[in-house]
PDB file of C-alpha atoms in Angstrom:
ATOM      1  CA  MET A   1       9.243 -46.213   8.411  1.00 69.00           C
ATOM      2  CA  GLY A   2       6.974 -43.980  10.468  1.00 79.00           C
ATOM      3  CA  ARG A   3       3.758 -42.265   9.460  1.00 86.00           C
ATOM      4  CA  GLY A   4       4.503 -39.336   7.183  1.00 88.00           C
ATOM      5  CA  ASP A   5       8.144 -40.314   6.503  1.00 94.00           C
ATOM      6  CA  LEU A   6       9.563 -40.315   2.997  1.00 95.00           C
ATOM      7  CA  THR A   7       8.774 -43.490   1.090  1.00 95.00           C
ATOM      8  CA  ASN A   8      11.501 -45.381  -0.765  1.00 95.00           C
ATOM      9  CA  ALA A   9      10.315 -43.973  -4.092  1.00 96.00           C
ATOM     10  CA  GLU A  10      10.321 -40.414  -2.760  1.00 96.00           C
ATOM     11  CA  TRP A  11      13.756 -40.857  -1.220  1.00 96.00           C
ATOM     12  CA  GLU A  12      15.178 -42.172  -4.510  1.00 95.00           C
ATOM     13  CA  ARG A  13      14.053 -38.971  -6.236  1.00 95.00           C
ATOM     14  CA  LEU A  14      15.822 -36.792  -3.663  1.00 95.00           C
ATOM     15  CA  GLU A  15      18.913 -38.756  -2.707  1.00 92.00           C
ATOM     16  CA  SER A  16      21.043 -37.959  -5.753  1.00 91.00           C
ATOM     17  CA  PHE A  17      20.551 -34.194  -5.286  1.00 92.00           C
ATOM     18  CA  LEU A  18      21.518 -34.021  -1.611  1.00 90.00           C
ATOM     19  CA  PRO A  19      25.004 -32.829  -0.607  1.00 82.00           C
ATOM     20  CA  ARG A  20      27.517 -35.587   0.068  1.00 77.00           C
ATOM     21  CA  GLY A  21      28.814 -34.006   3.251  1.00 63.00           C
ATOM     22  CA  GLY A  22      31.721 -31.715   4.000  1.00 52.00           C
ATOM     23  CA  THR A  23      35.301 -32.212   5.040  1.00 48.00           C
ATOM     24  CA  ARG A  24      35.516 -29.726   7.904  1.00 58.00           C
ATOM     25  CA  GLY A  25      33.037 -31.289  10.305  1.00 56.00           C
ATOM     26  CA  GLY A  26      33.477 -34.925   9.315  1.00 57.00           C
ATOM     27  CA  ARG A  27      30.659 -37.188   8.113  1.00 63.00           C
ATOM     28  CA  TRP A  28      27.110 -35.996   8.471  1.00 69.00           C
ATOM     29  CA  SER A  29      24.360 -37.983  10.132  1.00 69.00           C
ATOM     30  CA  ASP A  30      22.238 -40.043   7.771  1.00 86.00           C
ATOM     31  CA  HIS A  31      20.401 -37.634   5.482  1.00 92.00           C
ATOM     32  CA  ARG A  32      17.234 -39.675   5.286  1.00 93.00           C
ATOM     33  CA  ARG A  33      16.799 -39.888   9.057  1.00 94.00           C
ATOM     34  CA  VAL A  34      17.438 -36.166   9.482  1.00 95.00           C
ATOM     35  CA  VAL A  35      15.130 -35.147   6.621  1.00 96.00           C
ATOM     36  CA  ASN A  36      12.399 -37.335   8.090  1.00 96.00           C
ATOM     37  CA  GLY A  37      12.972 -35.582  11.427  1.00 97.00           C
ATOM     38  CA  VAL A  38      12.562 -32.154   9.843  1.00 97.00           C
ATOM     39  CA  LEU A  39       9.489 -33.391   7.990  1.00 97.00           C
ATOM     40  CA  TYR A  40       7.990 -34.733  11.223  1.00 97.00           C
ATOM     41  CA  ARG A  41       8.392 -31.350  12.881  1.00 98.00           C
ATOM     42  CA  VAL A  42       6.985 -29.465   9.854  1.00 98.00           C
ATOM     43  CA  ARG A  43       4.001 -31.810   9.719  1.00 97.00           C
ATOM     44  CA  THR A  44       3.179 -31.774  13.442  1.00 96.00           C
ATOM     45  CA  GLY A  45       4.496 -28.402  14.647  1.00 96.00           C
ATOM     46  CA  VAL A  46       6.107 -29.856  17.790  1.00 96.00           C
ATOM     47  CA  GLN A  47       9.003 -28.106  19.497  1.00 96.00           C
ATOM     48  CA  TRP A  48      12.386 -29.208  18.241  1.00 97.00           C
ATOM     49  CA  ARG A  49      13.287 -30.602  21.658  1.00 96.00           C
ATOM     50  CA  ASP A  50      10.255 -32.902  21.519  1.00 97.00           C
ATOM     51  CA  LEU A  51      11.309 -34.782  18.377  1.00 97.00           C
ATOM     52  CA  PRO A  52      11.131 -38.588  18.832  1.00 96.00           C
ATOM     53  CA  GLU A  53      14.440 -40.290  19.550  1.00 95.00           C
ATOM     54  CA  ARG A  54      14.306 -42.293  16.315  1.00 94.00           C
ATOM     55  CA  PHE A  55      15.398 -39.147  14.443  1.00 95.00           C
ATOM     56  CA  GLY A  56      18.563 -38.777  16.492  1.00 93.00           C
ATOM     57  CA  PRO A  57      19.647 -35.686  18.474  1.00 94.00           C
ATOM     58  CA  TRP A  58      17.192 -32.846  18.006  1.00 96.00           C
ATOM     59  CA  GLU A  59      20.060 -30.351  17.690  1.00 96.00           C
ATOM     60  CA  THR A  60      21.326 -32.198  14.604  1.00 94.00           C
ATOM     61  CA  VAL A  61      17.906 -32.097  12.954  1.00 96.00           C
ATOM     62  CA  TYR A  62      17.345 -28.418  13.761  1.00 97.00           C
ATOM     63  CA  LYS A  63      20.818 -27.315  12.643  1.00 95.00           C
ATOM     64  CA  ARG A  64      20.497 -29.206   9.362  1.00 94.00           C
ATOM     65  CA  HIS A  65      17.172 -27.502   8.687  1.00 97.00           C
ATOM     66  CA  ARG A  66      18.619 -24.109   9.593  1.00 96.00           C
ATOM     67  CA  ARG A  67      21.673 -24.674   7.399  1.00 94.00           C
ATOM     68  CA  TRP A  68      19.698 -25.845   4.380  1.00 95.00           C
ATOM     69  CA  SER A  69      17.241 -22.954   4.786  1.00 96.00           C
ATOM     70  CA  ALA A  70      20.169 -20.521   4.769  1.00 95.00           C
ATOM     71  CA  ASP A  71      22.142 -21.958   1.845  1.00 93.00           C
ATOM     72  CA  GLY A  72      19.143 -22.671  -0.410  1.00 94.00           C
ATOM     73  CA  THR A  73      19.274 -26.465  -0.366  1.00 95.00           C
ATOM     74  CA  TRP A  74      15.503 -26.812   0.158  1.00 97.00           C
ATOM     75  CA  THR A  75      14.884 -24.422  -2.748  1.00 96.00           C
ATOM     76  CA  MET A  76      17.342 -26.341  -4.936  1.00 96.00           C
ATOM     77  CA  LEU A  77      15.529 -29.616  -4.228  1.00 97.00           C
ATOM     78  CA  LEU A  78      12.175 -28.031  -5.047  1.00 97.00           C
ATOM     79  CA  HIS A  79      13.517 -26.731  -8.366  1.00 97.00           C
ATOM     80  CA  ARG A  80      14.977 -30.150  -9.270  1.00 95.00           C
ATOM     81  CA  ILE A  81      11.645 -31.879  -8.686  1.00 97.00           C
ATOM     82  CA  GLN A  82       9.823 -29.167 -10.648  1.00 97.00           C
ATOM     83  CA  ALA A  83      12.287 -29.613 -13.525  1.00 96.00           C
ATOM     84  CA  ALA A  84      11.606 -33.358 -13.629  1.00 95.00           C
ATOM     85  CA  GLU A  85       7.851 -32.772 -13.647  1.00 96.00           C
ATOM     86  CA  ASP A  86       8.145 -30.175 -16.412  1.00 96.00           C
ATOM     87  CA  ALA A  87      10.305 -32.489 -18.531  1.00 94.00           C
ATOM     88  CA  ALA A  88       7.582 -35.130 -18.231  1.00 94.00           C
ATOM     89  CA  GLY A  89       4.915 -32.607 -19.267  1.00 94.00           C
ATOM     90  CA  ARG A  90       3.143 -32.742 -15.919  1.00 95.00           C
ATOM     91  CA  ILE A  91       3.013 -28.996 -15.164  1.00 96.00           C
ATOM     92  CA  ASP A  92      -0.063 -26.968 -16.080  1.00 96.00           C
ATOM     93  CA  TRP A  93       1.261 -23.484 -16.842  1.00 97.00           C
ATOM     94  CA  ASP A  94      -2.048 -21.730 -16.168  1.00 96.00           C
ATOM     95  CA  VAL A  95      -0.773 -20.084 -12.973  1.00 97.00           C
ATOM     96  CA  SER A  96      -2.912 -18.595 -10.204  1.00 97.00           C
ATOM     97  CA  VAL A  97      -1.590 -16.035  -7.706  1.00 98.00           C
ATOM     98  CA  ASP A  98      -2.897 -15.294  -4.212  1.00 97.00           C
ATOM     99  CA  SER A  99      -1.764 -14.942  -0.602  1.00 97.00           C
ATOM    100  CA  THR A 100      -2.643 -16.218   2.852  1.00 96.00           C
ATOM    101  CA  ALA A 101      -2.024 -14.797   6.323  1.00 95.00           C
ATOM    102  CA  VAL A 102      -0.347 -17.003   8.919  1.00 96.00           C
ATOM    103  CA  ARG A 103      -0.688 -16.311  12.626  1.00 95.00           C
ATOM    104  CA  ALA A 104       2.675 -15.922  14.335  1.00 95.00           C
ATOM    105  CA  HIS A 105       3.081 -17.685  17.670  1.00 93.00           C
ATOM    106  CA  GLN A 106       4.463 -15.671  20.557  1.00 91.00           C
ATOM    107  CA  HIS A 107       7.703 -17.661  20.223  1.00 90.00           C
ATOM    108  CA  ALA A 108       8.212 -16.093  16.775  1.00 91.00           C
ATOM    109  CA  ALA A 109       8.929 -12.702  18.357  1.00 87.00           C
ATOM    110  CA  GLY A 110      12.270 -11.631  19.762  1.00 85.00           C
ATOM    111  CA  ALA A 111      14.751 -12.150  16.926  1.00 85.00           C
ATOM    112  CA  ARG A 112      17.873 -10.131  17.584  1.00 81.00           C
ATOM    113  CA  ARG A 113      18.097  -6.778  15.852  1.00 76.00           C
ATOM    114  CA  THR A 114      21.863  -6.560  15.412  1.00 58.00           C
ATOM    115  CA  PRO A 115      23.617  -8.220  12.450  1.00 53.00           C
ATOM    116  CA  THR A 116      25.848 -11.251  12.892  1.00 46.00           C
ATOM    117  CA  ARG A 117      29.427 -10.333  13.859  1.00 46.00           C
ATOM    118  CA  GLY A 118      31.688  -9.869  10.878  1.00 41.00           C
ATOM    119  CA  HIS A 119      28.965  -8.815   8.401  1.00 40.00           C
ATOM    120  CA  SER A 120      27.573  -5.398   7.631  1.00 38.00           C
ATOM    121  CA  LYS A 121      23.974  -4.599   8.481  1.00 33.00           C
ATOM    122  CA  GLY A 122      21.526  -5.929   5.932  1.00 35.00           C
ATOM    123  CA  GLU A 123      23.989  -8.410   4.445  1.00 38.00           C
ATOM    124  CA  CYS A 124      22.682 -11.950   4.126  1.00 40.00           C
ATOM    125  CA  PRO A 125      25.665 -14.258   3.631  1.00 38.00           C
ATOM    126  CA  ARG A 126      25.008 -17.550   1.871  1.00 40.00           C
ATOM    127  CA  ASP A 127      26.945 -20.759   2.245  1.00 37.00           C
ATOM    128  CA  GLU A 128      27.633 -23.180  -0.534  1.00 39.00           C
ATOM    129  CA  SER A 129      24.844 -25.706  -0.841  1.00 41.00           C
ATOM    130  CA  GLY A 130      25.476 -28.483   1.641  1.00 42.00           C
ATOM    131  CA  ARG A 131      28.784 -27.137   2.950  1.00 39.00           C
ATOM    132  CA  SER A 132      29.488 -28.687   6.328  1.00 37.00           C
ATOM    133  CA  GLY A 133      30.120 -26.553   9.372  1.00 40.00           C
ATOM    134  CA  ALA A 134      30.029 -23.092   7.780  1.00 39.00           C
ATOM    135  CA  ALA A 135      26.352 -22.385   8.394  1.00 39.00           C
ATOM    136  CA  GLU A 136      26.826 -23.007  12.106  1.00 42.00           C
ATOM    137  CA  THR A 137      28.473 -19.604  12.458  1.00 38.00           C
ATOM    138  CA  ARG A 138      27.459 -17.880   9.207  1.00 54.00           C
ATOM    139  CA  ARG A 139      23.778 -17.300   8.719  1.00 62.00           C
ATOM    140  CA  PRO A 140      21.624 -14.484   7.275  1.00 67.00           C
ATOM    141  CA  ALA A 141      22.135 -11.446   9.488  1.00 57.00           C
ATOM    142  CA  GLY A 142      19.396 -10.019  11.678  1.00 53.00           C
ATOM    143  CA  GLY A 143      18.595  -6.361  12.116  1.00 53.00           C
ATOM    144  CA  GLY A 144      15.672  -4.107  11.323  1.00 61.00           C
ATOM    145  CA  GLY A 145      13.169  -5.515  13.779  1.00 80.00           C
ATOM    146  CA  PRO A 146       9.940  -7.399  13.003  1.00 87.00           C
ATOM    147  CA  ILE A 147       9.492  -5.984   9.482  1.00 89.00           C
ATOM    148  CA  SER A 148      12.788  -7.456   8.279  1.00 90.00           C
ATOM    149  CA  GLU A 149      11.683 -10.796   9.712  1.00 93.00           C
ATOM    150  CA  CYS A 150       8.329 -10.595   7.855  1.00 94.00           C
ATOM    151  CA  LEU A 151       6.233 -10.009  10.969  1.00 94.00           C
ATOM    152  CA  GLY A 152       3.502  -7.382  10.966  1.00 93.00           C
ATOM    153  CA  ARG A 153       0.243  -6.362  12.581  1.00 89.00           C
ATOM    154  CA  SER A 154      -2.987  -7.085  10.734  1.00 82.00           C
ATOM    155  CA  ARG A 155      -6.587  -7.975  11.575  1.00 75.00           C
ATOM    156  CA  GLY A 156      -5.347 -11.381  12.602  1.00 72.00           C
ATOM    157  CA  GLY A 157      -2.830  -9.926  15.032  1.00 84.00           C
ATOM    158  CA  PHE A 158       0.892 -10.623  14.667  1.00 90.00           C
ATOM    159  CA  THR A 159       1.080 -12.307  11.254  1.00 95.00           C
ATOM    160  CA  THR A 160       3.226 -13.248   8.292  1.00 96.00           C
ATOM    161  CA  LYS A 161       1.792 -13.376   4.788  1.00 96.00           C
ATOM    162  CA  ILE A 162       2.706 -16.064   2.255  1.00 98.00           C
ATOM    163  CA  HIS A 163       2.347 -14.950  -1.366  1.00 98.00           C
ATOM    164  CA  LEU A 164       2.432 -17.802  -3.854  1.00 97.00           C
ATOM    165  CA  ALA A 165       1.921 -18.778  -7.452  1.00 98.00           C
ATOM    166  CA  ALA A 166       0.334 -22.199  -8.007  1.00 98.00           C
ATOM    167  CA  GLU A 167       0.237 -24.188 -11.232  1.00 97.00           C
ATOM    168  CA  GLY A 168      -2.929 -25.824 -12.520  1.00 95.00           C
ATOM    169  CA  ARG A 169      -2.491 -28.990 -10.450  1.00 96.00           C
ATOM    170  CA  CYS A 170      -2.567 -27.106  -7.141  1.00 97.00           C
ATOM    171  CA  ARG A 171       1.196 -27.212  -6.507  1.00 97.00           C
ATOM    172  CA  PRO A 172       3.196 -24.120  -5.444  1.00 97.00           C
ATOM    173  CA  LEU A 173       5.568 -22.799  -8.103  1.00 97.00           C
ATOM    174  CA  ALA A 174       6.945 -19.795  -6.205  1.00 97.00           C
ATOM    175  CA  LEU A 175       6.821 -18.425  -2.649  1.00 97.00           C
ATOM    176  CA  VAL A 176       7.395 -14.961  -1.169  1.00 97.00           C
ATOM    177  CA  LEU A 177       7.086 -13.854   2.483  1.00 97.00           C
ATOM    178  CA  THR A 178       6.028 -10.392   3.661  1.00 96.00           C
ATOM    179  CA  PRO A 179       4.738  -8.912   6.917  1.00 95.00           C
ATOM    180  CA  GLY A 180       1.055  -9.615   7.451  1.00 94.00           C
ATOM    181  CA  HIS A 181      -0.148  -6.057   6.795  1.00 93.00           C
ATOM    182  CA  TYR A 182       1.384  -5.830   3.306  1.00 95.00           C
ATOM    183  CA  GLY A 183      -1.048  -5.689   0.389  1.00 94.00           C
ATOM    184  CA  ASP A 184      -1.383  -8.426  -2.219  1.00 95.00           C
ATOM    185  CA  GLY A 185      -1.285  -6.384  -5.431  1.00 95.00           C
ATOM    186  CA  PRO A 186       2.227  -4.910  -5.063  1.00 95.00           C
ATOM    187  CA  GLN A 187       3.667  -8.416  -4.620  1.00 97.00           C
ATOM    188  CA  LEU A 188       2.505  -9.829  -7.978  1.00 97.00           C
ATOM    189  CA  GLU A 189       5.727  -8.930  -9.749  1.00 97.00           C
ATOM    190  CA  ARG A 190       7.870 -10.333  -6.920  1.00 97.00           C
ATOM    191  CA  VAL A 191       5.992 -13.624  -6.947  1.00 97.00           C
ATOM    192  CA  LEU A 192       6.170 -14.111 -10.708  1.00 97.00           C
ATOM    193  CA  GLU A 193       9.864 -13.214 -10.727  1.00 97.00           C
ATOM    194  CA  GLN A 194      10.412 -16.190  -8.397  1.00 96.00           C
ATOM    195  CA  VAL A 195       8.937 -18.625 -10.939  1.00 97.00           C
ATOM    196  CA  SER A 196      11.976 -20.419 -12.347  1.00 96.00           C
ATOM    197  CA  VAL A 197      11.747 -24.052 -13.447  1.00 96.00           C
ATOM    198  CA  PRO A 198      15.072 -25.393 -14.806  1.00 95.00           C
ATOM    199  CA  ARG A 199      15.172 -27.253 -18.101  1.00 91.00           C
ATOM    200  CA  ALA A 200      16.035 -30.935 -18.015  1.00 81.00           C
ATOM    201  CA  GLY A 201      18.653 -30.390 -20.716  1.00 79.00           C
ATOM    202  CA  VAL A 202      20.366 -27.287 -22.054  1.00 83.00           C
ATOM    203  CA  GLY A 203      18.559 -23.974 -21.868  1.00 88.00           C
ATOM    204  CA  ARG A 204      17.430 -21.226 -19.579  1.00 93.00           C
ATOM    205  CA  PRO A 205      14.887 -21.962 -16.839  1.00 95.00           C
ATOM    206  CA  ARG A 206      11.256 -21.399 -17.765  1.00 95.00           C
ATOM    207  CA  THR A 207      10.002 -18.269 -16.069  1.00 96.00           C
ATOM    208  CA  ARG A 208       6.906 -17.256 -18.056  1.00 96.00           C
ATOM    209  CA  PRO A 209       3.483 -18.851 -17.461  1.00 97.00           C
ATOM    210  CA  ASP A 210       1.025 -19.402 -20.300  1.00 96.00           C
ATOM    211  CA  HIS A 211      -1.710 -17.578 -18.405  1.00 96.00           C
ATOM    212  CA  VAL A 212      -2.058 -15.836 -15.034  1.00 97.00           C
ATOM    213  CA  LEU A 213      -5.253 -15.725 -12.970  1.00 97.00           C
ATOM    214  CA  ALA A 214      -5.708 -13.464  -9.947  1.00 96.00           C
ATOM    215  CA  ASP A 215      -8.506 -11.812  -7.999  1.00 94.00           C
ATOM    216  CA  LYS A 216      -9.442  -8.119  -7.747  1.00 93.00           C
ATOM    217  CA  ALA A 217      -6.593  -7.352  -5.351  1.00 94.00           C
ATOM    218  CA  TYR A 218      -4.193  -7.582  -8.329  1.00 95.00           C
ATOM    219  CA  THR A 219      -6.133  -5.417 -10.781  1.00 91.00           C
ATOM    220  CA  SER A 220      -3.865  -2.346 -10.706  1.00 90.00           C
ATOM    221  CA  ARG A 221      -2.619  -0.712 -13.893  1.00 89.00           C
ATOM    222  CA  SER A 222       0.995  -1.378 -12.966  1.00 94.00           C
ATOM    223  CA  ASN A 223       0.318  -5.111 -12.676  1.00 95.00           C
ATOM    224  CA  ARG A 224      -1.438  -5.200 -16.034  1.00 92.00           C
ATOM    225  CA  ARG A 225       1.400  -3.239 -17.653  1.00 94.00           C
ATOM    226  CA  TYR A 226       3.920  -5.656 -16.177  1.00 97.00           C
ATOM    227  CA  LEU A 227       2.043  -8.686 -17.536  1.00 96.00           C
ATOM    228  CA  ARG A 228       1.669  -7.108 -20.980  1.00 95.00           C
ATOM    229  CA  ARG A 229       5.367  -6.209 -21.037  1.00 96.00           C
ATOM    230  CA  ARG A 230       6.262  -9.856 -20.430  1.00 96.00           C
ATOM    231  CA  GLY A 231       3.718 -11.093 -22.945  1.00 96.00           C
ATOM    232  CA  ILE A 232       1.707 -13.007 -20.334  1.00 96.00           C
ATOM    233  CA  ARG A 233      -2.013 -13.375 -20.940  1.00 95.00           C
ATOM    234  CA  HIS A 234      -4.068 -12.815 -17.819  1.00 94.00           C
ATOM    235  CA  THR A 235      -7.567 -12.970 -16.372  1.00 94.00           C
ATOM    236  CA  ILE A 236      -8.070 -10.422 -13.595  1.00 93.00           C
ATOM    237  CA  PRO A 237     -11.478  -8.869 -12.828  1.00 91.00           C
ATOM    238  CA  GLU A 238     -11.925  -5.117 -12.442  1.00 86.00           C
ATOM    239  CA  ARG A 239     -13.046  -3.592  -9.162  1.00 78.00           C
ATOM    240  CA  LEU A 240     -16.386  -1.758  -9.175  1.00 77.00           C
ATOM    241  CA  ASP A 241     -14.756   1.614  -8.445  1.00 73.00           C
ATOM    242  CA  GLN A 242     -12.469   1.164 -11.469  1.00 69.00           C
ATOM    243  CA  GLN A 243     -15.452   0.372 -13.670  1.00 65.00           C
ATOM    244  CA  ARG A 244     -17.300   3.489 -12.456  1.00 76.00           C
ATOM    245  CA  HIS A 245     -14.238   5.668 -12.962  1.00 70.00           C
ATOM    246  CA  ARG A 246     -13.791   4.396 -16.516  1.00 71.00           C
ATOM    247  CA  LYS A 247     -17.467   5.015 -17.374  1.00 71.00           C
ATOM    248  CA  ASN A 248     -17.393   8.499 -15.863  1.00 74.00           C
ATOM    249  CA  ARG A 249     -14.537   9.424 -18.194  1.00 71.00           C
ATOM    250  CA  GLY A 250     -16.620   8.517 -21.222  1.00 75.00           C
ATOM    251  CA  SER A 251     -14.663   7.865 -24.409  1.00 67.00           C
ATOM    252  CA  ARG A 252     -11.442   8.787 -22.629  1.00 66.00           C
ATOM    253  CA  GLY A 253     -11.923   5.907 -20.226  1.00 65.00           C
ATOM    254  CA  GLY A 254     -11.159   3.319 -22.868  1.00 63.00           C
ATOM    255  CA  ARG A 255     -12.787   0.001 -23.572  1.00 66.00           C
ATOM    256  CA  PRO A 256     -13.853  -2.434 -20.830  1.00 64.00           C
ATOM    257  CA  ARG A 257     -11.259  -4.968 -19.760  1.00 71.00           C
ATOM    258  CA  ALA A 258     -11.602  -8.372 -21.361  1.00 73.00           C
ATOM    259  CA  PHE A 259     -12.619 -10.969 -18.817  1.00 77.00           C
ATOM    260  CA  ASP A 260     -13.136 -14.715 -19.324  1.00 84.00           C
ATOM    261  CA  GLY A 261     -15.496 -15.822 -16.560  1.00 84.00           C
ATOM    262  CA  GLU A 262     -15.191 -19.506 -17.392  1.00 91.00           C
ATOM    263  CA  ARG A 263     -11.420 -19.458 -17.249  1.00 92.00           C
ATOM    264  CA  TYR A 264     -11.501 -17.463 -14.028  1.00 92.00           C
ATOM    265  CA  LYS A 265     -13.176 -20.432 -12.307  1.00 93.00           C
ATOM    266  CA  LYS A 266      -9.806 -22.173 -12.478  1.00 93.00           C
ATOM    267  CA  ARG A 267      -8.381 -19.699  -9.950  1.00 94.00           C
ATOM    268  CA  ASN A 268      -9.495 -22.037  -7.165  1.00 95.00           C
ATOM    269  CA  THR A 269      -6.273 -23.982  -7.772  1.00 96.00           C
ATOM    270  CA  VAL A 270      -4.277 -21.500  -5.698  1.00 97.00           C
ATOM    271  CA  GLU A 271      -6.799 -21.729  -2.857  1.00 96.00           C
ATOM    272  CA  ARG A 272      -6.438 -25.508  -2.864  1.00 97.00           C
ATOM    273  CA  ALA A 273      -2.650 -25.177  -2.918  1.00 97.00           C
ATOM    274  CA  ILE A 274      -2.880 -22.945   0.166  1.00 98.00           C
ATOM    275  CA  ASN A 275      -5.044 -25.553   1.902  1.00 97.00           C
ATOM    276  CA  ARG A 276      -2.423 -28.191   1.161  1.00 97.00           C
ATOM    277  CA  LEU A 277       0.354 -26.006   2.578  1.00 98.00           C
ATOM    278  CA  LYS A 278      -1.624 -25.292   5.737  1.00 97.00           C
ATOM    279  CA  GLY A 279      -2.080 -29.001   6.273  1.00 97.00           C
ATOM    280  CA  PHE A 280       1.458 -28.769   7.666  1.00 97.00           C
ATOM    281  CA  ARG A 281       1.075 -27.358  11.181  1.00 97.00           C
ATOM    282  CA  ALA A 282       4.439 -25.599  11.251  1.00 97.00           C
ATOM    283  CA  VAL A 283       3.279 -23.719   8.132  1.00 98.00           C
ATOM    284  CA  ALA A 284      -0.228 -22.903   9.398  1.00 97.00           C
ATOM    285  CA  THR A 285       1.307 -21.305  12.519  1.00 97.00           C
ATOM    286  CA  ARG A 286       4.679 -19.605  12.425  1.00 97.00           C
ATOM    287  CA  TYR A 287       6.980 -20.551  15.293  1.00 96.00           C
ATOM    288  CA  GLU A 288      10.350 -19.461  13.829  1.00 96.00           C
ATOM    289  CA  LYS A 289      11.891 -16.168  14.850  1.00 94.00           C
ATOM    290  CA  ARG A 290      13.867 -15.849  11.625  1.00 94.00           C
ATOM    291  CA  ALA A 291      12.135 -15.365   8.293  1.00 95.00           C
ATOM    292  CA  TYR A 292      14.656 -17.418   6.315  1.00 95.00           C
ATOM    293  CA  ILE A 293      14.044 -20.477   8.512  1.00 96.00           C
ATOM    294  CA  TYR A 294      10.274 -20.124   8.170  1.00 97.00           C
ATOM    295  CA  LEU A 295      10.666 -19.782   4.396  1.00 97.00           C
ATOM    296  CA  GLY A 296      12.676 -23.017   4.476  1.00 97.00           C
ATOM    297  CA  THR A 297       9.810 -24.666   6.373  1.00 98.00           C
ATOM    298  CA  VAL A 298       7.262 -23.527   3.772  1.00 98.00           C
ATOM    299  CA  THR A 299       9.588 -24.593   0.935  1.00 98.00           C
ATOM    300  CA  LEU A 300       9.961 -28.087   2.413  1.00 98.00           C
ATOM    301  CA  ALA A 301       6.164 -28.362   2.673  1.00 98.00           C
ATOM    302  CA  ALA A 302       5.878 -27.345  -0.980  1.00 98.00           C
ATOM    303  CA  LEU A 303       8.541 -29.932  -1.897  1.00 98.00           C
ATOM    304  CA  ILE A 304       6.550 -32.707  -0.191  1.00 98.00           C
ATOM    305  CA  ILE A 305       3.405 -31.610  -2.037  1.00 98.00           C
ATOM    306  CA  TRP A 306       5.268 -31.953  -5.347  1.00 98.00           C
ATOM    307  CA  LEU A 307       6.624 -35.376  -4.388  1.00 97.00           C
ATOM    308  CA  ARG A 308       3.197 -36.699  -3.372  1.00 95.00           C
ATOM    309  CA  THR A 309       0.967 -35.186  -6.044  1.00 89.00           C
TER     310      THR A 309
END
């Protein structure tokens, strides 16, 4: 077992959830070796062609990662591990929301603009989880240029922004990608809608945190209305211009927003979760041309954080 590979205990937690292999393309290469190959690349950021020989052909490792990013296998594994942690009572449902900008490498540019043959523009076909062979020809369609691939210009240059919700133990609960110049506040609803932790037994997935913490970028009225509508308590500070505007309106401005300064100190959990994600070099710098493959890379990093925390 190499440095950074899955341990036996970690592999036992994942093995039962992995697809058994398809019938069209014959038997798949050993899952554990291939997953360790993907993990090695995510951890180090090397080019796929430079993977060590102990992981087998680099094309096999790359295509498996591409397939499982397209059909949602990485997301399924993350949800299964989250469900096990929730059943054991090891999730702190005080959730913090924030974002981080990721510099896109020059190799991330140049994704084709036309959709895959046989699918209409904007359609993102999905394969069955773990289906063999299908994802080689069917993958989420391109089109729309850099914006559709979550690439945008910001102060950091050509960037992608990762929006995430982190639970109280600094582990990512939900992930959303946008171009780097997109604002944080408008993405709060999208991020919280991605929170979905399945129940261990019968019942709907848990989607509502006990409490949400966020900084001043999320202090809009629409965000507060959304949180109140869902019955989610929240701690979000007001911006100075909002405070002045409310005071200038006098009695019509309403009462000051309630703010728990002590509880707000817990918002550092999302910053620490971001630091953990960026410990993976293929997350800290985006090399993938396609957004769905990069999202699979970030999801795998989040999965490893859950396994090892």
